[in-house]
Structures are given as C-alpha cells and as structure tokens.
XYZ file of C-alpha atoms in Angstrom:
400
model
C 13.040 -14.157 11.009
C 12.086 -17.346 12.846
C 10.145 -19.951 10.904
C 6.364 -19.631 11.193
C 3.982 -22.155 9.703
C 2.228 -21.023 6.525
C 4.565 -18.048 6.006
C 7.166 -17.161 3.357
C 9.392 -14.253 4.363
C 11.966 -12.019 2.656
C 13.651 -10.696 5.797
C 17.238 -11.955 5.675
C 19.499 -9.315 7.181
C 16.528 -7.209 8.343
C 15.298 -7.026 11.924
C 11.733 -8.101 12.762
C 10.428 -7.320 16.254
C 8.499 -9.761 18.469
C 5.216 -7.884 18.230
C 5.326 -8.180 14.455
C 6.087 -11.906 14.722
C 3.022 -12.384 16.919
C 0.856 -10.545 14.410
C 2.233 -12.677 11.574
C 1.332 -15.871 13.494
C -2.187 -14.556 14.064
C -2.707 -13.770 10.390
C -1.246 -17.046 9.094
C -3.517 -19.056 11.390
C -6.807 -17.596 10.190
C -9.168 -20.129 8.554
C -9.902 -17.808 5.610
C -6.245 -17.608 4.516
C -5.893 -19.350 1.148
C -2.228 -20.311 1.071
C 0.886 -18.966 2.722
C 1.234 -15.359 3.889
C 4.111 -13.481 2.213
C 6.144 -11.159 4.438
C 8.153 -8.319 2.908
C 11.469 -7.026 4.347
C 9.930 -3.735 5.532
C 7.542 -5.618 7.845
C 6.538 -3.939 11.099
C 3.619 -3.785 13.520
C 0.330 -2.513 12.146
C -3.319 -2.510 13.155
C -4.267 -6.192 13.356
C -2.089 -7.234 10.430
C 1.569 -6.322 10.027
C 2.537 -3.652 7.546
C 4.557 -5.409 4.853
C 2.190 -8.391 4.475
C 0.606 -9.997 1.424
C -2.445 -11.965 2.513
C -4.394 -14.342 0.253
C -7.967 -15.029 1.353
C -10.780 -17.046 -0.170
C -14.350 -15.749 0.034
C -13.508 -13.050 2.558
C -11.614 -9.782 3.145
C -10.121 -8.425 6.389
C -10.884 -4.668 6.298
C -8.247 -3.731 8.880
C -5.621 -5.538 6.788
C -6.455 -3.216 3.919
C -6.351 -0.407 6.465
C -8.031 2.957 6.782
C -5.871 4.727 4.196
C -7.392 2.706 1.365
C -5.376 2.883 -1.835
C -2.434 4.654 -0.224
C 0.506 4.487 -2.582
C 3.148 6.219 -4.637
C 3.472 8.215 -7.833
C 6.661 9.273 -9.612
C 7.656 10.860 -12.900
C 11.000 11.862 -14.449
C 11.066 15.457 -15.653
C 13.278 17.099 -18.278
C 14.983 19.113 -15.514
C 18.508 18.089 -14.514
C 20.570 18.806 -11.424
C 22.281 21.878 -12.884
C 18.854 23.468 -13.490
C 18.116 23.532 -9.757
C 19.013 26.600 -7.682
C 21.436 26.177 -4.778
C 18.613 27.024 -2.378
C 15.395 25.082 -2.996
C 13.310 26.924 -0.390
C 11.429 28.888 -3.067
C 10.605 25.684 -4.953
C 9.288 24.040 -1.769
C 7.188 27.118 -1.027
C 5.696 27.037 -4.537
C 4.693 23.383 -4.130
C 3.205 23.985 -0.679
C 1.191 26.914 -2.047
C -0.519 24.677 -4.629
C -0.839 21.384 -2.709
C -2.480 21.609 0.736
C -0.835 19.423 3.385
C -1.910 17.964 6.744
C -5.585 18.556 7.514
C -5.815 21.386 4.967
C -7.806 21.151 1.750
C -8.449 23.267 -1.330
C -10.813 26.202 -0.887
C -12.985 24.724 -3.622
C -13.012 21.649 -5.849
C -10.148 21.636 -8.330
C -10.898 22.186 -12.005
C -7.703 21.114 -13.780
C -9.111 22.103 -17.195
C -8.494 25.708 -16.140
C -4.762 25.038 -15.691
C -3.712 23.094 -18.786
C -5.286 21.472 -21.818
C -4.416 17.929 -20.694
C -6.279 18.638 -17.447
C -9.476 17.652 -19.271
C -8.698 13.971 -18.767
C -8.268 14.482 -15.036
C -11.543 16.400 -14.866
C -13.337 13.583 -16.674
C -11.995 11.117 -14.100
C -13.178 13.407 -11.319
C -16.673 13.584 -12.824
C -16.841 9.792 -13.188
C -15.680 9.327 -9.593
C -18.310 11.804 -8.378
C -21.117 9.977 -10.228
C -19.996 6.624 -8.783
C -19.836 8.079 -5.257
C -23.457 9.168 -5.323
C -24.469 5.553 -6.034
C -22.363 3.901 -3.307
C -24.622 1.723 -1.175
C -22.247 2.004 1.806
C -23.319 5.629 2.240
C -26.369 4.283 4.091
C -24.124 3.121 6.965
C -21.538 5.907 6.993
C -23.806 8.437 8.652
C -23.309 12.102 7.876
C -20.661 12.567 5.182
C -19.530 16.030 4.078
C -19.384 15.555 0.298
C -17.864 19.009 -0.180
C -14.874 17.991 1.953
C -14.355 14.846 -0.132
C -13.924 16.787 -3.363
C -11.930 19.607 -1.790
C -9.440 17.013 -0.529
C -8.776 15.632 -4.011
C -5.272 16.800 -4.869
C -4.086 17.164 -1.251
C -1.265 15.461 0.611
C -2.383 14.650 4.140
C 0.072 14.181 7.000
C 2.097 11.500 8.781
C 4.486 9.727 6.428
C 2.938 11.223 3.292
C 5.270 13.403 1.266
C 6.113 15.161 -1.993
C 9.746 15.056 -3.071
C 12.129 16.199 -5.752
C 14.854 13.603 -6.301
C 17.908 13.168 -8.488
C 18.564 9.853 -10.197
C 21.949 8.304 -11.013
C 22.240 10.429 -14.180
C 21.246 13.698 -12.488
C 17.695 13.777 -13.870
C 15.076 15.391 -11.607
C 12.106 13.271 -10.536
C 8.897 14.258 -8.793
C 7.811 11.576 -6.326
C 4.876 11.611 -3.924
C 3.092 9.402 -1.415
C -0.554 9.721 -0.390
C -3.909 7.926 -0.310
C -7.673 8.341 -0.057
C -7.695 11.055 2.620
C -10.596 11.267 5.099
C -13.187 9.455 2.980
C -10.944 6.361 2.803
C -10.571 6.486 6.579
C -14.360 6.782 6.994
C -15.031 3.801 4.711
C -12.276 1.727 6.329
C -13.459 2.360 9.878
C -17.067 1.531 8.948
C -15.963 -1.741 7.332
C -13.835 -2.712 10.333
C -16.875 -2.160 12.542
C -19.098 -4.253 10.265
C -16.511 -7.058 10.247
C -16.251 -7.118 14.044
C -20.029 -7.252 14.315
C -20.308 -10.028 11.711
C -17.667 -12.214 13.388
C -19.196 -11.640 16.827
C -22.648 -12.681 15.575
C -21.172 -15.805 13.963
C -19.325 -16.695 17.161
C -15.931 -16.573 15.432
C -13.015 -16.739 17.843
C -10.332 -14.245 16.834
C -6.743 -13.916 18.084
C -7.154 -10.153 17.544
C -10.464 -8.340 17.062
C -8.807 -6.273 14.307
C -8.542 -9.431 12.193
C -12.313 -9.707 11.824
C -13.419 -10.383 8.261
C -16.400 -9.972 5.978
C -17.680 -13.051 4.153
C -18.364 -13.003 0.445
C -22.096 -13.142 -0.234
C -23.022 -10.994 2.766
C -24.549 -7.546 2.343
C -21.718 -5.981 4.334
C -19.134 -7.584 2.033
C -20.840 -6.186 -1.065
C -21.101 -2.718 0.481
C -17.423 -2.749 1.374
C -16.045 -4.100 -1.908
C -17.870 -1.479 -3.980
C -16.644 1.302 -1.680
C -13.135 -0.211 -1.534
C -12.772 -0.137 -5.306
C -14.081 3.431 -5.427
C -11.656 4.584 -2.689
C -8.721 2.950 -4.478
C -9.609 4.907 -7.621
C -9.995 8.081 -5.533
C -6.487 7.571 -4.109
C -4.933 7.069 -7.554
C -6.636 10.201 -8.875
C -5.577 12.128 -5.772
C -1.946 11.344 -6.568
C -2.333 12.246 -10.241
C -3.917 15.585 -9.322
C -1.099 16.363 -6.885
C 1.457 15.506 -9.552
C -0.399 17.845 -11.912
C -0.178 20.664 -9.342
C 3.495 20.018 -8.547
C 4.328 20.260 -12.236
C 2.474 23.576 -12.314
C 4.541 24.775 -9.319
C 7.732 23.857 -11.181
C 6.475 25.573 -14.331
C 5.774 28.772 -12.395
C 9.078 28.634 -10.516
C 11.299 27.988 -13.537
C 9.242 30.235 -15.854
C 9.001 27.622 -18.597
C 7.185 24.461 -19.529
C 8.491 21.409 -17.686
C 8.319 18.228 -19.706
C 8.488 14.592 -18.646
C 10.802 12.031 -20.185
C 8.794 8.960 -19.217
C 5.219 8.239 -18.134
C 4.257 8.416 -14.489
C 4.404 5.321 -12.285
C 1.344 5.227 -9.995
C 0.979 2.243 -7.649
C -1.083 1.345 -4.580
C 0.459 -0.312 -1.553
C -2.600 -0.574 0.751
C -5.346 -2.348 -1.153
C -7.193 -5.548 -2.016
C -7.994 -7.070 -5.385
C -8.871 -10.421 -6.939
C -5.894 -12.141 -8.573
C -5.008 -15.615 -9.789
C -2.179 -17.408 -8.003
C -1.241 -21.084 -8.033
C -4.217 -21.832 -10.263
C -6.881 -20.246 -8.038
C -8.568 -16.859 -7.928
C -8.231 -15.341 -4.470
C -8.447 -11.980 -2.785
C -4.956 -10.554 -2.370
C -4.581 -7.885 0.299
C -1.331 -5.945 0.147
C -0.888 -4.103 3.416
C 2.255 -2.106 2.802
C 3.295 -4.057 -0.286
C 3.476 -3.313 -4.014
C 2.481 -5.431 -6.989
C 5.639 -6.634 -8.747
C 4.533 -8.769 -11.675
C 7.182 -9.562 -14.262
C 8.167 -6.317 -15.979
C 5.841 -4.162 -13.853
C 7.278 -0.865 -12.595
C 6.942 0.050 -8.933
C 8.293 2.503 -6.360
C 10.078 1.689 -3.090
C 10.800 4.892 -1.150
C 13.288 5.333 1.630
C 13.029 8.001 4.319
C 13.378 11.699 3.570
C 17.148 11.678 4.020
C 17.912 8.363 2.339
C 17.498 6.809 -1.105
C 14.440 5.611 -3.022
C 14.086 3.202 -5.905
C 12.158 2.794 -9.123
C 11.983 -0.982 -9.541
C 10.844 -3.556 -12.070
C 9.052 -6.664 -10.850
C 10.413 -10.153 -11.386
C 7.025 -11.844 -10.948
C 8.119 -14.142 -8.111
C 5.107 -16.431 -7.522
C 6.006 -17.149 -3.884
C 5.557 -13.454 -3.013
C 2.291 -13.353 -4.979
C 4.254 -11.117 -7.364
C 4.848 -8.479 -4.672
C 7.645 -6.424 -3.113
C 8.065 -4.064 -0.166
C 6.469 -0.621 -0.137
C 9.336 1.183 1.540
C 12.013 0.840 4.194
C 9.587 0.121 7.045
C 9.707 1.597 10.519
C 12.297 0.501 13.097
C 10.802 2.690 15.806
C 7.232 3.782 16.494
C 6.408 7.458 16.236
C 6.418 7.817 20.016
C 9.735 6.014 20.380
C 11.336 8.101 17.627
C 10.455 11.311 19.449
C 12.176 9.999 22.578
C 15.244 8.594 20.823
C 16.073 11.533 18.542
C 16.345 15.304 18.855
C 16.281 18.223 16.429
C 20.063 18.161 16.022
C 19.849 14.539 14.875
C 17.064 15.502 12.469
C 19.176 18.302 10.982
C 22.167 15.982 10.623
C 20.232 13.123 9.049
C 18.458 15.401 6.562
C 21.519 17.458 5.636
C 21.369 18.526 2.009
C 17.586 18.083 1.818
C 15.291 21.124 1.658
C 12.598 20.123 4.168
C 11.029 20.863 7.519
C 13.457 20.302 10.381
C 11.146 21.028 13.314
C 9.646 18.922 16.118
C 6.506 18.302 14.041
C 8.379 15.902 11.744
C 10.789 14.362 14.276
C 8.879 11.065 14.122
C 9.741 10.905 10.392
C 13.508 11.175 10.964
C 15.470 8.745 8.769
C 16.739 6.930 11.870
C 13.187 5.843 12.664
C 13.256 3.645 9.543
C 15.100 0.474 8.576
C 18.182 0.601 6.370
C 16.781 0.816 2.835
C 19.883 -0.907 1.406
C 19.294 -3.943 3.656
C 15.613 -3.985 2.664
C 16.517 -3.949 -1.025
C 19.137 -6.690 -0.616
C 16.572 -8.941 1.092
C 14.231 -8.805 -1.915
C 16.676 -9.099 -4.797
C 14.648 -12.024 -6.158
C 11.453 -9.925 -6.183
C 12.579 -6.807 -8.093
C 15.455 -5.311 -10.046
C 16.453 -1.674 -9.647
C 15.725 0.606 -12.606
C 16.688 3.910 -10.980
C 18.175 4.996 -7.661
C 16.833 8.324 -6.446
C 18.261 10.712 -3.865
C 15.989 13.271 -2.239
C 16.921 16.957 -2.480
C 13.548 18.430 -1.428
C 10.778 16.998 0.736
C 7.352 18.431 1.592
C 5.768 16.835 4.671
C 2.259 17.259 6.014
C-alpha cells in the first residue's frame, strides 16, 4: 500500500484498491483523529470509513465508522465431537441448526426463554432481563421514532443475512468447532442510522467541512453524543448476547441430532469487530473505533474467519502497540457483492465450496470464496499482530 501520512498499515502482499486508499486518506486527515490510523490487511471500501480500520479519536466518535451493525463479531467454541463422529452427509445437521436459529429477516415466534432448554440457560436469561431493563431506560429512544420492542427481543438468538454465518469446522487435530458471525440485528441498524443522522446534522450546524458526509462525528459533551454512547454500549452487549444465544441453540441442535449431550473442551471466544470503546494507548485515553478489526492485546484470544470454502483461525494477540493492539476481522472482500455476481456463476460456487455442506444457490453467490482475499496472505501480513492457536476448516455453513 502506498504511504499515506498519519497511517500505519499491515498490507504487505495484500491488494488495496484505490477507493479504499481515498477513504483512508479522508479518515487520517480528520481533525479529531488522535494519532495514526491503523489499517489491517483485510481492508476494503466501507461506508465513509474503510472496513479494516482502527481509528483513534479524542473527544468524538464517528458513528458511520462504527457502522450500523453495532457490535457485529464472532463466537467460537470447541466441542467434544471429533471428525469421525460426523456423518458423511451433514444435510440433517444443517437442517437441525436452521430449525432452531432463524436466518435472514426471520425471527423467533416469541422471545426465547433458555431456562426451559437447559439448567445453564438461567445465566443467559438473567442477561436478557438485564438488557431489557436497560433498553427501557435508553434516552435515545426519544429520537428513534416508533420502535417495535417485540421484534427486538424476538431477534435475540437469530443470525441475520449477508456475510453472517454459522459453521461447523474441524481443527488441525480433527476436533469439531462451532463458529458463528452476527451482530445487533435491526435494533443496531436503527441506532446506527439515527446516530449517523445526528452527526451529519451536528457537523452541518457547526460548519464543519467534511471530505465525506459519512465521516461526520459527534462531539463529547453534546446531548447527541451522550445519547449515542449509552445506546452504543447497550447494542454491543445485545450483539454479544445474540451470539451466545445462537451458540446455545446450535449446541441444542447438535444434542438433538447426535442423541447425546455435547460437551465443550474450552470456553467460548466471543469478540466484537465493529465497535467503539475507550482505551489507553501511548499514555492517553482515547476512543478506539474498530471497523472490521479485532482487539488483540497480548495473550487475548480472537477469531479471524475466512470465507465459507476456505480456512479460519483462532488467534492469540501479541499486543502490538502500533496497531492499537488489533488485528484483522477476516479475509476482507476483493469484489463487491454486485461484482461477485457478475464474475462468478453457480458452477464456480459449487467448485469453490466442494466438501462443505451449505447453500449453493444464486442467493449466496455474492459470498463465494473468490469474492474474498486470500486468507493466507492476510494472515502472513499480520504475523506481528497475532499468533495462530488453531486452524479451522469449514465442513458445514449456514447462511442467511
């Protein structure tokens, strides 16, 4: 990647398109940026800010940099199943998962009550109750307009669409992992869009000149900032719980399919990759926005997924200060969704997902592995950010 002032990049051996470079310049030149911008190897064009960016700001947050899928991230757990336990045809397993976890625009018929499914579901239910009580007190509700609260709770424990997925993977020893990717569903989108609108209005009133209207920010101390930060933190917690509830349901699907209890051999890894939080770096407390990036403090576990026909990685952070202790959140797109549909056909999809139990129809053509960067090149470019703990290979993928 060409040198850009106020930017540190981990992109050696990985292509970066011109549109992304222009977005990176725009971000790095903002007066609220508190230090260099860190660019991850999966970087590609996003809304306002590039996906694969770590942006430090002082006294302000850029809502569109956080994005509208607030708290989107990954969750993974290693089960006590091994490769030889899996049937040759995984269609029945995929069907069982899809029957318990709604995908796309679908939601549960009623709010989940995990205490009815297993004793340890009580903890999840307590988190749900706490989240519900906090929601009713959110001040941002006054500017969101009509919000269907029933939909919010029915969507807890659901996948969504696009690049969100649930997978079964095998690691290097043949152990079976459950891995999934999702965020804060429609309520996160509603909060994000409202905040982006407030930021545009605030910058317009202040006469701030912006290189891109989607880089408008909210200033600390303003009412809009306070409304957003409270809702942001709530939505991030909603997203984390959403993933935990889906994991809970997937484990139930496995239990019902294999007719026995399915244990786990290590605790779940649950990490955001679209979020903002206050952190201390280089001796100062700043807002760190990770737009398509994962926290990788020294010793911290994270997840870097590839596409549905490639490999994924469980990683351990090295705590590199120049990256604000961050790493990539995936392979990153090479081609937009529209371009992928023009470049590839169903035969290519079948070939590239051979050996994976998944949808192979036109509805997921934009998620074909060829639409993404080479995950091996992405990992090589960030060898000083993370070490690989486990290499996972997908054998089943549920897409929205």
